[in-house]
CSV table of C-alpha atoms in Angstrom, one decimal:
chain,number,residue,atom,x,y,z
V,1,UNK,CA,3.4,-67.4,-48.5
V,2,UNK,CA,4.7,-68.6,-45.3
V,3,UNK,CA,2.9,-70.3,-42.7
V,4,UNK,CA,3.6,-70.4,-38.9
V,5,UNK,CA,2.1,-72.4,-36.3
V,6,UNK,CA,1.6,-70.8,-33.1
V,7,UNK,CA,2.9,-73.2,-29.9
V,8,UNK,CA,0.0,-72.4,-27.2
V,9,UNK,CA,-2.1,-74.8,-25.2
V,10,UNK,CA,-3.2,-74.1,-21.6
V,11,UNK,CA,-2.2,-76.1,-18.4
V,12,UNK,CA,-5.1,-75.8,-16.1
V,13,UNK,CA,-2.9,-77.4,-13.0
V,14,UNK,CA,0.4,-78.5,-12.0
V,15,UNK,CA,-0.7,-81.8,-12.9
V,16,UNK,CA,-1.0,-80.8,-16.7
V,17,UNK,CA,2.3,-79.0,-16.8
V,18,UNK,CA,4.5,-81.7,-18.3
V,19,UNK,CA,2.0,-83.4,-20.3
V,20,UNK,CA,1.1,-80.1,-22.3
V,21,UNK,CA,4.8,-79.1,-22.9
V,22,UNK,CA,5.1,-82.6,-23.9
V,23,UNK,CA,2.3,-82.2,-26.4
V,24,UNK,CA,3.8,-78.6,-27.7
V,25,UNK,CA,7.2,-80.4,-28.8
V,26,UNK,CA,5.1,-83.0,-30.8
V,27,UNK,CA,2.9,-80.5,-32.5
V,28,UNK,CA,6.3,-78.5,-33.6
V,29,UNK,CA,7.8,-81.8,-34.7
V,30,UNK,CA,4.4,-82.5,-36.6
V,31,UNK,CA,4.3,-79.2,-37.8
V,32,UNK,CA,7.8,-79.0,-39.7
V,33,UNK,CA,6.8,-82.6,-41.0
V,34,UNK,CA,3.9,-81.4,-42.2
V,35,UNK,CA,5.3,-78.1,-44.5
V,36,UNK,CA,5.3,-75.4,-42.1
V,37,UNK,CA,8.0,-72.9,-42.1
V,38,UNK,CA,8.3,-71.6,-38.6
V,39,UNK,CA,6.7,-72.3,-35.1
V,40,UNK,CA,6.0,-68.8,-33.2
V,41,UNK,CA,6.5,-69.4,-29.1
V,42,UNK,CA,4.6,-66.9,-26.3
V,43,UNK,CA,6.1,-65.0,-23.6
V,44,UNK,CA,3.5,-65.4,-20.7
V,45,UNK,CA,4.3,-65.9,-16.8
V,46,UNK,CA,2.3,-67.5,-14.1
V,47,UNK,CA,-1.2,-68.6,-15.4
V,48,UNK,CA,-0.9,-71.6,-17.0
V,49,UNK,CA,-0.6,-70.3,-20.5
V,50,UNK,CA,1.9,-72.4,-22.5
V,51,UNK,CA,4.5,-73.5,-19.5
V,52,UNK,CA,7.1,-73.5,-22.2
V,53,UNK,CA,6.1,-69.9,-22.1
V,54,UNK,CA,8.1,-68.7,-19.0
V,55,UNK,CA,10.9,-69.2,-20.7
V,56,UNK,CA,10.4,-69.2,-24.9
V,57,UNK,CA,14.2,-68.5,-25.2
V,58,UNK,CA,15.1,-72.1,-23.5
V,59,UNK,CA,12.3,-73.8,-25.6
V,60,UNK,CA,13.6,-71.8,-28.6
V,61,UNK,CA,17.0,-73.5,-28.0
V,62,UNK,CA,15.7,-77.0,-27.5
V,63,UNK,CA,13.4,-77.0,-30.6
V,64,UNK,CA,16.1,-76.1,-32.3
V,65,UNK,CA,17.9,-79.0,-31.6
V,66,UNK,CA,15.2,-81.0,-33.0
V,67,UNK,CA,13.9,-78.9,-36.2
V,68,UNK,CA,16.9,-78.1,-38.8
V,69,UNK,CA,14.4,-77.0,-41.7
V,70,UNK,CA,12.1,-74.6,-39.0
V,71,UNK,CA,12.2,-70.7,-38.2
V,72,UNK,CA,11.7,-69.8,-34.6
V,73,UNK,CA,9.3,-66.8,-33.7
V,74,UNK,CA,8.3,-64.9,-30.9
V,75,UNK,CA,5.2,-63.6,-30.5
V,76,UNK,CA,5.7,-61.8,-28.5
V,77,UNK,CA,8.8,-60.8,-26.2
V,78,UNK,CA,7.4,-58.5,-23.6
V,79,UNK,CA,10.5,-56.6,-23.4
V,80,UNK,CA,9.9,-54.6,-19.9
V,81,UNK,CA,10.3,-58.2,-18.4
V,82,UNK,CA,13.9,-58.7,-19.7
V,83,UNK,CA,17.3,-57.0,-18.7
V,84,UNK,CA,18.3,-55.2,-21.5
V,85,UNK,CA,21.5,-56.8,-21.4
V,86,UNK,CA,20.6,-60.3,-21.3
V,87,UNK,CA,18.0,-59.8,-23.9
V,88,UNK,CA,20.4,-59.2,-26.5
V,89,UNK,CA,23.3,-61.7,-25.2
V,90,UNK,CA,20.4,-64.0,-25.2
V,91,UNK,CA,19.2,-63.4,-28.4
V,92,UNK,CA,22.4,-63.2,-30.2
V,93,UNK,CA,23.1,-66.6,-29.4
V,94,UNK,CA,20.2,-68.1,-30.7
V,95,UNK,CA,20.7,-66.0,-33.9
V,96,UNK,CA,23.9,-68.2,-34.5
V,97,UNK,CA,22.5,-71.4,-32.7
V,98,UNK,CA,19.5,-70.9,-35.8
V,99,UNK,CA,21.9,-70.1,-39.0
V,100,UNK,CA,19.8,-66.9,-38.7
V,101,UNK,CA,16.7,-68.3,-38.7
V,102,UNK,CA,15.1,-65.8,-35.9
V,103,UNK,CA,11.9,-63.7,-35.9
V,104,UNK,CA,11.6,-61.8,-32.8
V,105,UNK,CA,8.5,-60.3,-31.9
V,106,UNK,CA,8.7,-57.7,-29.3
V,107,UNK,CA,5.7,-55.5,-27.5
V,108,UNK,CA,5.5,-53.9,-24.4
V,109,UNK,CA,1.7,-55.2,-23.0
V,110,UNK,CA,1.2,-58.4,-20.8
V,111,UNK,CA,-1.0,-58.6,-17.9
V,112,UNK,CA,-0.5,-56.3,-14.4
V,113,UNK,CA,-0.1,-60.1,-12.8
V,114,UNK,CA,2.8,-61.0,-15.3
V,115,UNK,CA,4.7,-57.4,-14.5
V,116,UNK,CA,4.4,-57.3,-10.7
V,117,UNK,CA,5.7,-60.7,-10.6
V,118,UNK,CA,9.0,-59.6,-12.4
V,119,UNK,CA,9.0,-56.1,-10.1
V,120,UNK,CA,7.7,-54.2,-12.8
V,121,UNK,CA,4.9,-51.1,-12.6
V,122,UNK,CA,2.1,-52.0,-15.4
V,123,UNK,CA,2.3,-48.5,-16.0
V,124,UNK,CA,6.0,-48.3,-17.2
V,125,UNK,CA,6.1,-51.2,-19.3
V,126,UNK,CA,5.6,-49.3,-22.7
V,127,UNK,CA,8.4,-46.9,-21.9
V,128,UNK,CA,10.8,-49.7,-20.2
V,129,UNK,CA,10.1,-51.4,-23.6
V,130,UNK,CA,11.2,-49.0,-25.7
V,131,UNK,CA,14.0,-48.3,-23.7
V,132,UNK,CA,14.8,-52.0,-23.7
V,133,UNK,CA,15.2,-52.2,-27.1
V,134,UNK,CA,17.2,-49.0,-27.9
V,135,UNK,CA,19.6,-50.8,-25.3
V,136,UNK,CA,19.8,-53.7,-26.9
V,137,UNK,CA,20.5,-52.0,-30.1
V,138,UNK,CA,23.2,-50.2,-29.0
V,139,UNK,CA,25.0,-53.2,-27.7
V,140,UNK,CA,24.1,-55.1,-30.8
V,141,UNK,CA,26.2,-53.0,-33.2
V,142,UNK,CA,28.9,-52.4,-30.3
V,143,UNK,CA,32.6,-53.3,-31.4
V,144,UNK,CA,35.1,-54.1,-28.5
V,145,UNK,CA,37.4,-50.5,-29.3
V,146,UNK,CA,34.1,-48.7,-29.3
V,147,UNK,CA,32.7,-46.3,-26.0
V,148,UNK,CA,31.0,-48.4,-23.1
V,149,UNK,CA,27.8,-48.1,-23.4
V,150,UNK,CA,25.7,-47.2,-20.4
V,151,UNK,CA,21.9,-47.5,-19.4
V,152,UNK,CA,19.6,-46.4,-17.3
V,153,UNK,CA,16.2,-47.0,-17.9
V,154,UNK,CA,15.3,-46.3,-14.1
V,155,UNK,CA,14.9,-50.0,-13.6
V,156,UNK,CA,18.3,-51.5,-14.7
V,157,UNK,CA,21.6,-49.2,-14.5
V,158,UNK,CA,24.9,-50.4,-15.7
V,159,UNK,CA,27.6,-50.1,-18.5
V,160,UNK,CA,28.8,-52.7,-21.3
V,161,UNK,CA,32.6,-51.8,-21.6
V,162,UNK,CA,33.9,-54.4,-24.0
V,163,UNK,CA,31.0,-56.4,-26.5
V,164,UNK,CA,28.1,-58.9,-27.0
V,165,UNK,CA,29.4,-62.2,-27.1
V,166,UNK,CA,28.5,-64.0,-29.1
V,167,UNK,CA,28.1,-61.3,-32.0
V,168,UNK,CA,25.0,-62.2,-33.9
V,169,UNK,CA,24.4,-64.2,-37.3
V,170,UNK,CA,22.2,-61.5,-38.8
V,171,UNK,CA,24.1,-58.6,-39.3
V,172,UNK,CA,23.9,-55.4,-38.0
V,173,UNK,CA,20.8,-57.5,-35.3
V,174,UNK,CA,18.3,-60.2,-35.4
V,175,UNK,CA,15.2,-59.8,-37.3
V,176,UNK,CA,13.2,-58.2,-35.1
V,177,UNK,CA,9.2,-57.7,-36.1
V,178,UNK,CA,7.6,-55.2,-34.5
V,179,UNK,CA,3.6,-54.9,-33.6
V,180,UNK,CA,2.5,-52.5,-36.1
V,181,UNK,CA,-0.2,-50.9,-34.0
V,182,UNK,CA,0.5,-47.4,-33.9
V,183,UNK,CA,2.1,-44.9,-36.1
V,184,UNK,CA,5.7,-45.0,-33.8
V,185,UNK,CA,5.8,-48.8,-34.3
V,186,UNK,CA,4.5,-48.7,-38.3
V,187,UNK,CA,7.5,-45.8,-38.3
V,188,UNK,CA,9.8,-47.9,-36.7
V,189,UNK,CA,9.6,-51.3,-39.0
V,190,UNK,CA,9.5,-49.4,-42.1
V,191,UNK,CA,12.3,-47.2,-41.6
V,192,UNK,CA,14.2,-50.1,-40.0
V,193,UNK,CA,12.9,-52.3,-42.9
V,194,UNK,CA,11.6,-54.8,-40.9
V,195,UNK,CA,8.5,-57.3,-41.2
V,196,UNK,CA,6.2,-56.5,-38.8
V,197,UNK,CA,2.7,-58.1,-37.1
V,198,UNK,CA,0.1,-56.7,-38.7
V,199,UNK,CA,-3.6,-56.2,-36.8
V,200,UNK,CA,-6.7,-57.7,-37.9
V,201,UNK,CA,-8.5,-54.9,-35.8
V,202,UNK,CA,-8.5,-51.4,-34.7
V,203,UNK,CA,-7.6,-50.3,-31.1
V,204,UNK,CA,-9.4,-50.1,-28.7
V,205,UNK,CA,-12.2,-52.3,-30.5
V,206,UNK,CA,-10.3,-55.9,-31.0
V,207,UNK,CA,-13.2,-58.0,-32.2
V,208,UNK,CA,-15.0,-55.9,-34.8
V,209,UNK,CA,-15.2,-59.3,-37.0
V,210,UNK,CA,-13.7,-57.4,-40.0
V,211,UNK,CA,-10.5,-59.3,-40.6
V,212,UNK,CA,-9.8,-59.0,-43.7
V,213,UNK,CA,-10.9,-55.3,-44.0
V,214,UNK,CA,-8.7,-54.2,-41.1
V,215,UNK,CA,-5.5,-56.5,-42.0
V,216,UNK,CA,-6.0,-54.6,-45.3
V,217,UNK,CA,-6.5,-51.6,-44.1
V,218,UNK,CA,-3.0,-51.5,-41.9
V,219,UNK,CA,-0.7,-53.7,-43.9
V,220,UNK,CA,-1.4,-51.3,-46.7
V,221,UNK,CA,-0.2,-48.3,-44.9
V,222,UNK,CA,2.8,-50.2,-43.1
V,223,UNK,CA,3.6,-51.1,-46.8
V,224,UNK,CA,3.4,-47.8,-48.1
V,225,UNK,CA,6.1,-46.2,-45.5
V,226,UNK,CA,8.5,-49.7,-46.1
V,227,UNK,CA,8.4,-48.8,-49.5
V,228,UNK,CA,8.9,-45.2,-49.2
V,229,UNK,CA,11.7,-44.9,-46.8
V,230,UNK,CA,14.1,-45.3,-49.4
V,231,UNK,CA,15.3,-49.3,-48.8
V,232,UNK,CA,16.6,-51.4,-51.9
V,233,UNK,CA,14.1,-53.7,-53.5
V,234,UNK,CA,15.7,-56.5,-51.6
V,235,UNK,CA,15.0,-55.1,-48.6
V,236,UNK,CA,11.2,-54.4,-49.0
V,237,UNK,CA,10.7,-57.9,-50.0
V,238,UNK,CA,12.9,-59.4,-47.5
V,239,UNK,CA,10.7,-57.5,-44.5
V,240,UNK,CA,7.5,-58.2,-46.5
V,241,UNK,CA,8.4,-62.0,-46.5
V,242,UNK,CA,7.8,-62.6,-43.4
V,243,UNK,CA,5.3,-60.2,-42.4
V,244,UNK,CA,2.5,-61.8,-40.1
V,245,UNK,CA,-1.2,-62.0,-39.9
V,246,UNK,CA,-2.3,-64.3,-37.1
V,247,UNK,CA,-5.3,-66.3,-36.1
V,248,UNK,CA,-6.0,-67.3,-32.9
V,249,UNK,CA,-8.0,-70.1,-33.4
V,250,UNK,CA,-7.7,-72.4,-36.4
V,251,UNK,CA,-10.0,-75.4,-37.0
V,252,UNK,CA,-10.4,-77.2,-40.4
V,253,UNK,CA,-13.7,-79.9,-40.9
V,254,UNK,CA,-14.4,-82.1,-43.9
V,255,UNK,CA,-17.8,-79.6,-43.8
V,256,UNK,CA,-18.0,-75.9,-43.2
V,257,UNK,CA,-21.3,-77.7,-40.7
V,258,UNK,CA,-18.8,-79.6,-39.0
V,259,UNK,CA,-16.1,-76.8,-38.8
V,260,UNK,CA,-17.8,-74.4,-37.3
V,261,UNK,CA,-20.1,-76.9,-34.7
V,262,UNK,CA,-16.7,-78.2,-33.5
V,263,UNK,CA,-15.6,-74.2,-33.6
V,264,UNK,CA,-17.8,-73.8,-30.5
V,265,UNK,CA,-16.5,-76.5,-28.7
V,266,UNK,CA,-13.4,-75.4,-28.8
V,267,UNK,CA,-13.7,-71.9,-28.4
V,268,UNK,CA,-16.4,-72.7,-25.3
V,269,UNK,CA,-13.5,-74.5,-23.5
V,270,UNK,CA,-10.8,-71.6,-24.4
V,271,UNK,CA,-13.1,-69.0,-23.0
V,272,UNK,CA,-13.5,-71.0,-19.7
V,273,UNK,CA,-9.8,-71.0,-18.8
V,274,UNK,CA,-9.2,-67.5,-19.9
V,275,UNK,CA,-12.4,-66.9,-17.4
V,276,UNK,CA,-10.4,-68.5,-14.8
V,277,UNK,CA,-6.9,-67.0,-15.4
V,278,UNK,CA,-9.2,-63.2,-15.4
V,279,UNK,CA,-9.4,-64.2,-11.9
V,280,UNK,CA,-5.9,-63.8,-10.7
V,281,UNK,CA,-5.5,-61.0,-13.5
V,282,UNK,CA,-8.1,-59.2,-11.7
V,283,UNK,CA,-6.5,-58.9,-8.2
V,284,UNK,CA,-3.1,-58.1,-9.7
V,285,UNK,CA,-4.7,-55.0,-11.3
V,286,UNK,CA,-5.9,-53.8,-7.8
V,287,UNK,CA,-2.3,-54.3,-6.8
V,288,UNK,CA,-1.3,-52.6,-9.6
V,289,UNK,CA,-3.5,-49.9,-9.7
V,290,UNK,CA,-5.2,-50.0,-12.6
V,291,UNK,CA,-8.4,-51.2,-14.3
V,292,UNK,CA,-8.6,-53.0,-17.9
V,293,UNK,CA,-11.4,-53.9,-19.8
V,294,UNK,CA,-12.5,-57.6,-19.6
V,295,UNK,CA,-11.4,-60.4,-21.3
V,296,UNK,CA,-13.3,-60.7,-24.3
V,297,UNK,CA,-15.8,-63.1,-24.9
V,298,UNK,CA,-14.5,-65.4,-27.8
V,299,UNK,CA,-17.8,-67.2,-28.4
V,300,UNK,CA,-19.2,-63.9,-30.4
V,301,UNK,CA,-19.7,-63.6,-34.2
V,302,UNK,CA,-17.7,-60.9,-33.8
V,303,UNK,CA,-14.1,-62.4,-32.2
V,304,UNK,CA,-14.6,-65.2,-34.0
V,305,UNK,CA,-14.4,-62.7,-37.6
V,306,UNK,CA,-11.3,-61.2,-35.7
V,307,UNK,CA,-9.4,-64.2,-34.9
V,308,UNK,CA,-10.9,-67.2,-35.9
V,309,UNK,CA,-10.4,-69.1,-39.2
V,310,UNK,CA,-12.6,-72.3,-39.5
V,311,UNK,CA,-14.4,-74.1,-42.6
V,312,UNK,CA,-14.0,-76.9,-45.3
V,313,UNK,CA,-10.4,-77.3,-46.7
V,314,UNK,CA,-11.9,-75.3,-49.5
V,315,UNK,CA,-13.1,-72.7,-47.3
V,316,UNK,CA,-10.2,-72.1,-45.6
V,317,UNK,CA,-8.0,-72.4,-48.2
V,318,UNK,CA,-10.1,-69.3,-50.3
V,319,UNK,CA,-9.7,-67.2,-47.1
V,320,UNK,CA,-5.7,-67.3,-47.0
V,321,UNK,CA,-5.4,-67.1,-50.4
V,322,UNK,CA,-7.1,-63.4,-50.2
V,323,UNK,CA,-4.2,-62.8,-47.9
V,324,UNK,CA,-1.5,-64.3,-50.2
V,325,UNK,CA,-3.2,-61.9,-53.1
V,326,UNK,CA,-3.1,-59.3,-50.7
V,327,UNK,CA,0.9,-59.7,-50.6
V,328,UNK,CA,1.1,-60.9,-46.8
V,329,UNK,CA,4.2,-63.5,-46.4
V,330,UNK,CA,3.3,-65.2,-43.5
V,331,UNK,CA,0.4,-66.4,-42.1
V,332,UNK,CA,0.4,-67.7,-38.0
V,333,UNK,CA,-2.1,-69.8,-36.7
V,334,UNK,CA,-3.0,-71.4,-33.7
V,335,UNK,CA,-4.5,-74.8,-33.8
V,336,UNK,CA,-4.3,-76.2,-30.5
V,337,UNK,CA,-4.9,-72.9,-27.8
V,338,UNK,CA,-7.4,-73.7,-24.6
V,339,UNK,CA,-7.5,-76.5,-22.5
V,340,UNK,CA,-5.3,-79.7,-24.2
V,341,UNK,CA,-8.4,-82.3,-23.3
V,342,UNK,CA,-8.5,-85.4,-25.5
V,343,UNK,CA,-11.1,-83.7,-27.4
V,344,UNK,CA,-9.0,-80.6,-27.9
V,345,UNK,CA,-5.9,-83.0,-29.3
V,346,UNK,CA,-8.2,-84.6,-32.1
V,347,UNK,CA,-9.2,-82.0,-33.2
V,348,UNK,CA,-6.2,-80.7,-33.5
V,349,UNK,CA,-4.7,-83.6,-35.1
V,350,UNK,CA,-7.7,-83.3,-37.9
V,351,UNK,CA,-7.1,-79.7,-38.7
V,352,UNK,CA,-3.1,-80.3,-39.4
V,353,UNK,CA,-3.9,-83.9,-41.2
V,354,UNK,CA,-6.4,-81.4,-43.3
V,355,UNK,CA,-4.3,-78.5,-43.8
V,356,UNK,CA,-1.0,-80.6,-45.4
V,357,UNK,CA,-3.1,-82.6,-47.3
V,358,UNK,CA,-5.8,-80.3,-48.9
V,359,UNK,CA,-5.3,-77.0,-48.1
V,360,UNK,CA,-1.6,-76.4,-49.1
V,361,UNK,CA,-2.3,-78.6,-52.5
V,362,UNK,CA,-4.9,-75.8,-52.9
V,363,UNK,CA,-2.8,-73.1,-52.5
V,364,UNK,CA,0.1,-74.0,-54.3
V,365,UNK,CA,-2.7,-74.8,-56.9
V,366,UNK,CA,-3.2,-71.3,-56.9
V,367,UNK,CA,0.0,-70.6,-57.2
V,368,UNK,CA,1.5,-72.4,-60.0
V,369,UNK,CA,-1.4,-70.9,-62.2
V,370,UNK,CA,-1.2,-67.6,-61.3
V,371,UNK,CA,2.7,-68.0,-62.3
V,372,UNK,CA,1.0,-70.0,-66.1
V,373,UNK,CA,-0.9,-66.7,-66.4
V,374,UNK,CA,2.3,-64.3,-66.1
V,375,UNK,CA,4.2,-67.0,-68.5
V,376,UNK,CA,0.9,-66.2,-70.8
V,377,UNK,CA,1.3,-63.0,-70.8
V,378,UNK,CA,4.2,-62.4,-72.0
């Protein structure tokens, strides 16, 4: 099993903006020293969410520069954002500036305050991000003697005559991981044999507090069309290496007590800037014409089954190994979301500290005697 950690922390004013990307670029450092495999960046505009954020592809680049061993994931890119065209130049560079080493998440829903900043109608993003995507598809496996291709997804119009340049390092794309939230996108990864994000919940409810149940649930039927849609055996496990359940919230104590008492701390602060960033979220949707559901309330037994893993090193390291058993590659988790206060950074420092040093031994534990028992039984 992989595991990801998830570069988010929120900058509650200009004043904050430097110091929390600062922070982000020592937790990815820390991170890769620590054993992970990949850091996973955001695509979010405007409120304060991750300031690396409105622009993941530019932090993509410069972590790069810094982490030889890491993969870099995006969770995700809101495709109706991007120009088709520019998406996949963009993207194909980074394949080969990364030997490869790309996971690119891709969605169509942000906020109605994230689209009409970029010009966009909330209401067309699913279609512009489909659209988006077949574009950049099509220019992907585009040869220079081949027919222009042309676009028009009512937004951007225009025609690619000669090729992407550069060509990407993946061949025939980059590994793109798809949302696996309905039967299109489930349809899509598997025939396309791609890993793909799987849900810990069940649309519309998103904090029935039945992780495991739902991740179970959906991986096994994303896994049942990747293995019937006819792919090699390489294939299936290439796409099943590296596909994702997420946490939002990860915390790791000495005590499940302590865990889950410094839990609330943490997730009391994250719900008061995602209170404040409703705000503005609120009067776009007027603009916007349309009216979501609130934000949900992250301090309730239920999101905190949904999204939240938090405990002993023991604890924690029984609940990812159902996952592992399960046959999910990669795990992403976030241990440093809300506010970056200096509370928020030592606890964040505790959980990583806590997670190279007991959980993983745990796991790999696990590992090596699950592979005894195989030897044994032959």
């Amino acid at each position: 099993m992989h595991f990801s950690l998830f570069l988010t922390s929120r900058s509650r004013g200009p004043e904050e903006d430097r110091a929390v990307m600062q922070a982000m670029v020592e937790h990815a450092t820390d991170a890769e020293q620590k054993g992970f495999d990949a850091v996973f960046l955001p695509d979010h505009h405007f409120t304060g969410y991750a300031p690396p954020a409105s622009d993941p592809f530019v932090f993509a680049a410069y972590l790069a520069g810094k982490l030889e061993r890491m993969h870099f994931g995006f969770s995700v890119q809101t495709l109706a954002l991007h120009h088709p065209v520019r998406f996949a130049e963009r993207l194909a560079l980074l394949d080969q500036l990364t030997d490869g080493k790309l996971l690119v998440g891709v969605g169509s829903g942000t906020t109605p305050e994230e689209m009409i900043g970029f010009g966009v109608n909330y209401q067309d993003s699913s279609r512009l991000a489909n659209e988006n995507l077949e574009i950049a598809e099509r220019l992907w496996a585009k040869q220079s003697g081949d027919e222009p291709v042309s676009f028009d997804n009512g937004h951007y119009r225009g025609a690619v005559v000669s090729r992407i340049v550069p060509t990407p390092y993946t061949k025939p794309e980059p590994r793109v991981m798809s949302v696996a939230a309905r039967p299109s996108s489930v349809e899509r990864a598997a025939k396309k044999a791609q890993p793909a994000f799987i849900l810990a919940f069940t649309p519309p409810i998103i904090d029935s507090g039945n992780a495991y149940e739902e991740v179970k649930k959906n991986f096994g039927i994303y896994r049942s069309a990747l293995e019937a849609a006819g792919h090699s055996e390489e294939a299936v496990r290439a796409a099943l290496e590296w596909t994702t359940h997420s946490y939002q919230h990860v915390h790791i104590a000495e005590t499940d007590e302590q865990a889950a008492a410094e839990m609330d701390i943490i997730l009391q602060q994250y719900q008061e800037t995602v209170e404040r960033e409703h705000a503005a979220n609120k009067a776009a949707e007027a603009i916007s014409g349309v009216d979501l559901r609130p934000t949900p309330d992250a301090r309730t037994e239920g999101y905190k089954g949904t999204w939240c893993l938090y405990g002993s090193p023991e604890t924690v390291a029984a609940e990812l190994q159902k996952y592992a058993d399960l046959g999910i590659g990669n795990v992403l988790m976030a241990a440093m979301g809300g506010p970056l206060t200096d509370e928020r950074r030592r606890f964040t420092a505790q959980t990583m500290r806590l997670f190279a040093e007991r959980v993983q031994p745990l796991l790999l534990s696990n590992e090596a005697a699950a592979e005894a028992d195989k030897v044994a039984a032959l």
